[in-house]
Short mmCIF file of C-alpha atoms in Angstrom, two decimals:
data_model
loop_
_atom_site.label_atom_id
_atom_site.label_comp_id
_atom_site.label_asym_id
_atom_site.label_seq_id
_atom_site.Cartn_x
_atom_site.Cartn_y
_atom_site.Cartn_z
CA MET A 1 -61.43 168.74 -223.48
CA LYS A 2 -57.76 168.04 -224.28
CA LYS A 3 -56.68 170.51 -221.62
CA LYS A 4 -59.08 168.91 -219.18
CA MET A 5 -57.66 165.46 -219.84
CA LEU A 6 -54.17 166.78 -219.26
CA ALA A 7 -55.26 168.16 -215.92
CA LEU A 8 -56.71 164.78 -215.02
CA SER A 9 -53.45 163.17 -216.08
CA LEU A 10 -51.53 165.41 -213.73
CA ILE A 11 -53.98 165.47 -210.84
CA LEU A 12 -56.98 163.16 -211.06
CA VAL A 13 -55.13 160.28 -212.69
CA VAL A 14 -52.56 160.79 -209.99
CA MET A 15 -55.43 160.33 -207.58
CA LEU A 16 -58.10 158.35 -209.41
CA LEU A 17 -55.85 155.70 -210.47
CA VAL A 18 -58.76 155.14 -201.06
CA PRO A 19 -56.63 153.31 -196.32
CA ALA A 20 -53.01 154.59 -196.71
CA CYS A 21 -50.07 152.23 -197.12
CA LYS A 22 -48.53 151.49 -193.76
CA LYS A 23 -45.08 152.42 -195.00
CA LYS A 24 -46.41 155.89 -195.85
CA ALA A 25 -48.52 156.46 -192.76
CA ALA A 26 -46.26 159.27 -191.56
CA VAL A 27 -46.97 161.44 -194.62
CA GLY A 28 -50.23 160.06 -196.03
CA MET A 29 -53.81 160.43 -194.87
CA ASN A 30 -55.89 157.30 -194.32
CA SER A 31 -59.31 156.72 -195.88
CA GLU A 32 -61.24 157.82 -192.79
CA ALA A 33 -59.44 161.19 -192.80
CA LEU A 34 -60.21 161.64 -196.49
CA LEU A 35 -63.86 160.60 -196.09
CA ALA A 36 -64.19 163.22 -193.36
CA MET A 37 -63.66 165.81 -196.13
CA VAL A 38 -66.28 164.27 -198.45
CA PRO A 39 -69.55 166.26 -198.07
CA GLU A 40 -72.77 164.57 -196.98
CA GLY A 41 -75.37 163.21 -199.37
CA PRO A 42 -73.43 161.63 -202.28
CA LEU A 43 -75.06 159.20 -204.70
CA MET A 44 -71.88 157.18 -204.84
CA VAL A 45 -68.71 156.99 -202.78
CA MET A 46 -65.55 154.97 -203.45
CA ALA A 47 -62.07 154.47 -202.02
CA PHE A 48 -58.87 153.24 -203.63
CA ASP A 49 -55.54 152.20 -202.12
CA PHE A 50 -53.41 153.44 -204.99
CA GLN A 51 -50.05 152.19 -203.72
CA ARG A 52 -51.22 148.60 -203.68
CA PHE A 53 -52.62 149.00 -207.19
CA ALA A 54 -49.38 150.58 -208.41
CA ALA A 55 -47.47 147.51 -207.24
CA LEU A 56 -49.23 145.30 -209.83
CA SER A 57 -46.99 144.16 -212.68
CA PHE A 58 -49.25 145.41 -215.47
CA PHE A 59 -49.26 148.92 -213.97
CA ASP A 60 -45.48 148.95 -213.79
CA LYS A 61 -45.31 147.81 -217.42
CA ALA A 62 -47.81 150.46 -218.51
CA LEU A 63 -45.69 153.18 -216.94
CA LYS A 64 -42.26 152.06 -218.02
CA GLU A 65 -42.80 150.18 -221.28
CA ASP A 66 -46.14 151.28 -222.73
CA TRP A 67 -46.21 154.96 -221.74
CA GLN A 68 -46.53 156.28 -225.27
CA LYS A 69 -49.30 153.79 -226.08
CA ASN A 70 -51.44 154.06 -222.97
CA ALA A 71 -50.76 157.25 -221.01
CA LYS A 72 -53.15 160.11 -221.74
CA GLY A 73 -50.32 162.54 -221.09
CA ALA A 74 -47.91 160.85 -223.50
CA LYS A 75 -48.03 163.75 -225.92
CA ASP A 76 -46.84 166.09 -223.16
CA PHE A 77 -44.23 163.82 -221.56
CA LYS A 78 -42.02 161.65 -223.74
CA ASP A 79 -41.79 158.95 -221.07
CA TYR A 80 -42.54 158.22 -217.43
CA GLN A 81 -39.19 159.53 -216.24
CA GLU A 82 -39.95 162.93 -217.76
CA PHE A 83 -43.39 162.91 -216.12
CA VAL A 84 -41.81 162.30 -212.71
CA GLN A 85 -39.11 164.91 -213.30
CA LYS A 86 -41.52 167.66 -214.38
CA THR A 87 -44.39 166.98 -211.96
CA GLY A 88 -42.30 165.86 -209.00
CA ILE A 89 -44.66 162.91 -208.48
CA ASP A 90 -43.74 159.25 -208.76
CA LEU A 91 -47.08 157.44 -209.04
CA GLN A 92 -45.64 154.24 -207.60
CA LYS A 93 -44.15 155.85 -204.51
CA ASP A 94 -45.89 159.13 -203.77
CA VAL A 95 -49.64 158.51 -204.22
CA HIS A 96 -51.27 156.82 -201.23
CA MET A 97 -55.06 156.95 -201.10
CA VAL A 98 -57.96 158.31 -203.17
CA VAL A 99 -61.61 158.78 -202.35
CA GLY A 100 -64.26 159.84 -204.83
CA ALA A 101 -67.94 160.78 -204.72
CA VAL A 102 -70.73 161.83 -207.08
CA TYR A 103 -73.56 164.23 -206.23
CA GLY A 104 -76.81 165.14 -207.96
CA SER A 105 -78.53 162.45 -210.01
CA PHE A 106 -77.33 159.67 -212.29
CA ASP A 107 -80.02 160.81 -214.71
CA ASP A 108 -78.61 164.34 -214.59
CA LYS A 109 -75.91 165.30 -217.10
CA ASP A 110 -74.64 167.82 -214.56
CA ALA A 111 -73.87 165.29 -211.80
CA GLN A 112 -71.08 166.76 -209.67
CA PRO A 113 -67.92 164.74 -209.00
CA LEU A 114 -65.35 165.08 -206.23
CA PHE A 115 -61.97 163.37 -205.85
CA ILE A 116 -59.65 163.73 -202.87
CA GLY A 117 -56.22 162.16 -202.88
CA SER A 118 -53.51 161.69 -200.28
CA LEU A 119 -50.04 162.01 -201.78
CA LYS A 120 -46.57 163.39 -201.35
CA TYR A 121 -46.06 166.32 -203.69
CA ASP A 122 -44.28 169.61 -204.30
CA ARG A 123 -47.02 172.23 -204.55
CA ALA A 124 -44.92 174.83 -206.35
CA LYS A 125 -43.59 172.34 -208.89
CA LEU A 126 -46.99 170.84 -209.65
CA LEU A 127 -48.66 174.22 -209.91
CA SER A 128 -45.91 175.41 -212.25
CA ILE A 129 -46.38 172.55 -214.72
CA LEU A 130 -50.18 172.96 -214.68
CA LYS A 131 -49.83 176.64 -215.54
CA GLU A 132 -47.16 175.90 -218.14
CA LYS A 133 -49.53 173.49 -219.90
CA GLY A 134 -52.37 176.01 -219.78
CA THR A 135 -54.71 173.89 -217.71
CA ILE A 136 -55.33 176.56 -215.07
CA THR A 137 -57.43 179.48 -216.27
CA ALA A 138 -58.38 181.39 -213.15
CA GLU A 139 -58.03 181.56 -209.37
CA GLU A 140 -60.35 182.44 -206.53
CA THR A 141 -60.06 182.40 -202.76
CA TYR A 142 -62.53 180.51 -200.61
CA GLY A 143 -62.27 179.77 -196.91
CA GLY A 144 -58.59 180.67 -196.89
CA ALA A 145 -57.81 178.25 -199.76
CA THR A 146 -57.06 179.02 -203.41
CA LEU A 147 -59.34 177.31 -205.91
CA TYR A 148 -57.88 176.86 -209.41
CA ALA A 149 -60.25 176.62 -212.41
CA LEU A 150 -59.29 173.88 -214.87
CA LYS A 151 -59.69 174.71 -218.54
CA ASP A 152 -62.21 172.79 -220.59
CA GLU A 153 -63.40 173.38 -224.14
CA ASP A 154 -66.91 172.57 -222.89
CA ALA A 155 -67.88 175.60 -220.81
CA SER A 156 -70.57 173.59 -219.01
CA LYS A 157 -67.89 171.37 -217.43
CA ASP A 158 -66.63 173.50 -214.56
CA MET A 159 -63.91 171.89 -212.44
CA ARG A 160 -61.79 173.24 -209.60
CA LEU A 161 -58.53 172.11 -208.04
CA VAL A 162 -57.45 172.87 -204.49
CA PHE A 163 -54.39 171.97 -202.43
CA MET A 164 -56.10 171.01 -199.19
CA ASN A 165 -52.86 170.64 -197.24
CA ASP A 166 -49.30 169.41 -197.74
CA ALA A 167 -50.49 165.80 -198.08
CA CYS A 168 -53.83 166.18 -199.85
CA ILE A 169 -55.25 167.49 -203.15
CA ALA A 170 -58.91 167.71 -204.20
CA ALA A 171 -60.54 168.23 -207.58
CA GLY A 172 -64.19 168.45 -208.51
CA ALA A 173 -67.19 170.62 -209.27
CA PRO A 174 -67.11 174.07 -207.59
CA MET A 175 -69.89 173.35 -205.10
CA THR A 176 -68.42 170.05 -203.93
CA ILE A 177 -64.93 171.53 -203.68
CA LYS A 178 -66.14 174.40 -201.51
CA LYS A 179 -67.97 172.00 -199.19
CA ALA A 180 -64.80 169.91 -198.91
CA VAL A 181 -62.84 173.03 -197.97
CA ASP A 182 -65.46 173.78 -195.31
CA LEU A 183 -65.15 170.26 -193.91
CA ALA A 184 -61.37 170.61 -193.71
CA ALA A 185 -62.07 173.65 -191.53
CA LYS A 186 -64.45 171.56 -189.38
CA LYS A 187 -67.59 173.13 -190.87
CA GLY A 188 -70.57 171.20 -192.21
CA LYS A 189 -71.38 167.47 -192.32
CA SER A 190 -69.43 164.74 -194.09
CA VAL A 191 -70.51 161.51 -195.75
CA LEU A 192 -69.60 159.81 -192.47
CA GLN A 193 -72.72 161.54 -191.10
CA THR A 194 -74.99 160.31 -193.92
CA PRO A 195 -76.74 157.19 -192.50
CA ALA A 196 -78.46 156.36 -195.81
CA MET A 197 -75.04 155.82 -197.43
CA MET A 198 -72.97 154.64 -194.49
CA LYS A 199 -75.31 151.70 -193.77
CA TYR A 200 -73.93 150.17 -196.98
CA VAL A 201 -70.35 151.41 -196.63
CA ASN A 202 -70.09 150.01 -193.11
CA GLN A 203 -70.83 146.52 -194.43
CA LEU A 204 -67.72 146.59 -196.64
CA ASP A 205 -64.15 145.65 -195.80
CA ARG A 206 -62.63 149.12 -196.02
CA LYS A 207 -59.13 147.71 -195.70
CA SER A 208 -59.45 146.26 -199.20
CA MET A 209 -57.59 147.74 -202.16
CA PHE A 210 -60.85 149.13 -203.58
CA TRP A 211 -64.44 149.53 -202.45
CA LEU A 212 -67.49 151.33 -203.80
CA ALA A 213 -71.07 151.95 -202.71
CA VAL A 214 -73.98 153.32 -204.74
CA GLY A 215 -76.66 154.29 -202.25
CA SER A 216 -79.51 154.80 -204.72
CA ILE A 217 -80.30 152.85 -207.88
CA PRO A 218 -81.45 155.12 -210.77
CA GLY A 219 -85.16 154.93 -211.59
CA LYS A 220 -84.44 154.00 -215.22
CA VAL A 221 -82.52 150.94 -214.05
CA LYS A 222 -85.25 149.84 -211.66
CA GLU A 223 -87.78 150.06 -214.49
CA GLN A 224 -85.78 147.67 -216.66
CA THR A 225 -87.28 144.19 -217.03
CA GLY A 226 -86.12 141.28 -219.12
CA GLY A 227 -88.51 139.31 -221.23
CA GLY A 228 -88.80 135.86 -222.76
CA MET A 229 -86.96 133.03 -221.06
CA MET A 230 -84.84 135.30 -218.87
CA PRO A 231 -87.06 137.68 -216.85
CA VAL A 232 -85.37 140.25 -214.62
CA ASP A 233 -87.06 142.18 -211.83
CA LEU A 234 -85.06 145.17 -210.58
CA SER A 235 -88.01 147.06 -209.14
CA GLN A 236 -86.84 146.59 -205.53
CA ALA A 237 -83.15 147.28 -206.16
CA GLU A 238 -81.96 149.84 -203.63
CA ALA A 239 -78.15 149.86 -203.67
CA PHE A 240 -75.02 148.39 -205.21
CA THR A 241 -71.66 147.67 -203.59
CA ALA A 242 -68.32 146.39 -204.81
CA VAL A 243 -65.07 145.42 -203.14
CA ALA A 244 -61.81 144.15 -204.59
CA ASP A 245 -58.48 143.11 -203.12
CA PHE A 246 -55.18 141.78 -204.41
CA LYS A 247 -53.31 139.20 -202.37
CA ASN A 248 -51.00 136.31 -203.25
CA LYS A 249 -50.98 137.40 -206.91
CA THR A 250 -54.77 137.06 -207.12
CA LEU A 251 -57.44 139.71 -207.63
CA SER A 252 -60.60 138.79 -205.74
CA GLY A 253 -63.75 140.41 -204.48
CA GLU A 254 -67.49 140.70 -204.88
CA LEU A 255 -70.24 142.72 -206.55
CA ARG A 256 -73.55 142.89 -204.69
CA LEU A 257 -76.94 144.22 -205.76
CA ILE A 258 -79.04 144.90 -202.68
CA SER A 259 -82.71 144.19 -203.31
CA GLN A 260 -85.46 143.04 -200.93
CA ASN A 261 -86.92 140.67 -203.53
CA GLU A 262 -86.07 137.00 -203.10
CA ALA A 263 -87.88 135.78 -206.23
CA GLY A 264 -86.52 138.60 -208.36
CA ASN A 265 -83.00 138.04 -207.05
CA LYS A 266 -83.15 134.37 -207.97
CA GLN A 267 -84.28 135.28 -211.48
CA ILE A 268 -81.29 137.57 -211.93
CA ALA A 269 -78.82 134.98 -210.59
CA ASP A 270 -80.34 132.26 -212.81
CA MET A 271 -80.11 134.51 -215.85
CA LEU A 272 -76.46 135.37 -215.20
CA ASN A 273 -75.58 131.73 -214.53
CA GLY A 274 -77.24 130.88 -217.84
CA LEU A 275 -75.07 133.42 -219.63
CA LYS A 276 -72.03 132.02 -217.86
CA ALA A 277 -72.90 128.52 -219.09
CA LEU A 278 -73.24 129.80 -222.66
CA GLY A 279 -69.86 131.47 -222.40
CA ALA A 280 -68.29 128.26 -221.11
CA MET A 281 -69.27 126.54 -224.36
CA GLY A 282 -66.57 128.51 -226.13
CA ALA A 283 -63.89 127.73 -223.55
CA SER A 284 -62.32 125.01 -225.72
CA LYS A 285 -61.31 127.65 -228.24
CA GLU A 286 -60.60 130.33 -225.66
CA PRO A 287 -58.97 128.65 -222.62
CA GLU A 288 -58.47 132.01 -220.92
CA LEU A 289 -62.24 132.58 -221.10
CA GLY A 290 -62.85 129.24 -219.41
CA GLU A 291 -60.38 130.09 -216.66
CA LEU A 292 -62.03 133.47 -216.16
CA LEU A 293 -65.53 131.98 -215.96
CA ASN A 294 -64.37 129.35 -213.47
CA GLY A 295 -63.36 132.20 -211.19
CA LEU A 296 -66.89 133.68 -211.16
CA GLN A 297 -69.59 132.52 -208.75
CA LEU A 298 -73.16 133.83 -208.74
CA SER A 299 -75.72 133.43 -205.97
CA SER A 300 -78.84 135.08 -204.54
CA ALA A 301 -80.60 135.50 -201.21
CA ALA A 302 -83.70 137.21 -199.89
CA ASP A 303 -81.99 140.61 -199.89
CA HIS A 304 -79.28 140.49 -202.54
CA VAL A 305 -77.69 139.09 -205.68
CA LYS A 306 -73.95 138.45 -205.37
CA LEU A 307 -71.13 137.81 -207.81
CA THR A 308 -67.78 136.79 -206.34
CA PHE A 309 -64.64 136.60 -208.45
CA SER A 310 -61.07 135.36 -208.22
CA ILE A 311 -58.62 136.06 -211.05
CA SER A 312 -54.90 135.32 -210.98
CA GLU A 313 -52.39 137.96 -212.01
CA ALA A 314 -51.11 135.58 -214.68
CA LEU A 315 -54.59 135.35 -216.20
CA MET A 316 -55.00 139.14 -216.11
CA ASP A 317 -51.73 139.47 -218.02
CA LYS A 318 -52.89 136.93 -220.62
CA LEU A 319 -56.25 138.65 -221.06
CA GLY A 320 -54.58 142.04 -221.32
CA THR A 321 -52.18 140.83 -224.00
CA LYS A 322 -55.00 139.18 -225.95
CA ALA A 323 -57.14 142.31 -225.74
CA LYS A 324 -54.28 144.43 -227.11
CA ASP A 325 -53.70 141.97 -229.96
CA LYS A 326 -57.37 142.02 -230.90
CA ALA A 327 -57.51 145.81 -230.70
CA GLN A 328 -54.50 146.12 -232.99
CA GLY A 329 -56.10 143.71 -235.44
CA MET A 330 -59.21 145.87 -235.56
CA THR A 331 -57.30 149.12 -236.14
CA PRO A 332 -57.86 150.37 -239.71
CA PRO A 333 -54.84 151.41 -241.80
CA ALA A 334 -53.81 155.05 -241.67
CA MET A 335 -54.82 157.38 -244.47
CA GLY A 336 -52.70 156.75 -247.50
CA GLU A 337 -51.87 153.16 -246.52
CA ASP A 338 -53.28 150.05 -248.13
CA TYR A 339 -54.07 146.87 -246.23
CA SER A 340 -50.73 145.37 -247.18
CA GLY A 341 -49.01 147.98 -245.07
CA ASN A 342 -47.57 149.89 -248.01
#
C-alpha cells in the first residue's frame, strides 16, 4: 500500500488534486477532450480545474510550509522543491485539468476507478522516478500504448498507468484504462454518449472549479429511513450532483439530491435545517461555526433537495487552523514520553 500511495503522490495526486486554464490552453486539454476518453457507463463522473485550486492560499502553504506534515510523499522528498526537481512537475503551474470516474457498483469492493489528467510533464523524467521508487512492477503493450502496473501490497488492487499523449496521463483499473486507450484511438463509446449520466452532467455549470455527478444512488442508501421526530424518505432518490467554484476569495456552490418525492424532500430539508439550528446554538462559543452555518442554505422542491454554500477564504483558513490545533491536542504522546513532554 505504501508503494501505491507513492504512485498516487506522483501521478494521481498530481491529477486528483477537470476545463483547462485559459493561460495553458495551448498545452493543456480541456474537460470535454478528457471526458471523450472516459468510457461509457460510469456510476460517477467528476471534473476538477486543478490550476484554480492550486492558486488558493492554503494549497500554497501546504506545499511550501507544511510539506513534511501534510504531503503523502514527504518521506521520499524532503520538500516541495525536491519534488519538483525530481519529478519535473510543478503542481501549481503544470497541472491543468483532471477528470475521474468510477465503474461497477458502490456496493462492490472491486469498483473500478479511472483518472485522466491534463498536464505538462517530462515523460522520461517521471517514468525514471517511478521506477527508482519501485512503484512500477511490470509493463504491457495495448493498442500501441504501454501500460505500467503500479505496485500494491494488496494483490487484489490492480492499477495501471498510461501516458496517453504528451499532455495527458491516465491511471486506473486495467479494464477502464484499456477502454480509455481505445477511446483515444477513436474506438468505443465515451461517457458523453451515456444519456443516463449526461442528463445530470448537462445541468451543471462545467466551467466551475469542480463538479461531480452520481448517476445512481446505491440501494442501501435508498433503503435508509430516519425514525422518531426526524423521518427521512430516500426511496425515490435517483442521483446526486455537486458543483463548487472559487471567486472573489469565496468558495461557493451547491449539493443537490435528485428525488421525485416532494413530501420526502421536504422532510429531509426540515431535518437538516433542524440540525443547523441546533448547531447554531453553540455559535456563541464557536464564532467560526456560526459564520459557517450562516453560509449554508437548505431548500426542497418536488424533484430535489438542495444545499447551497458560501464560505470565505478567510473562514476556511480559520477553520483549517482550528482543526489542526484540535488534532494536535488529540495526538497521544510518543512511546517513552509522559504527558508532561519529558
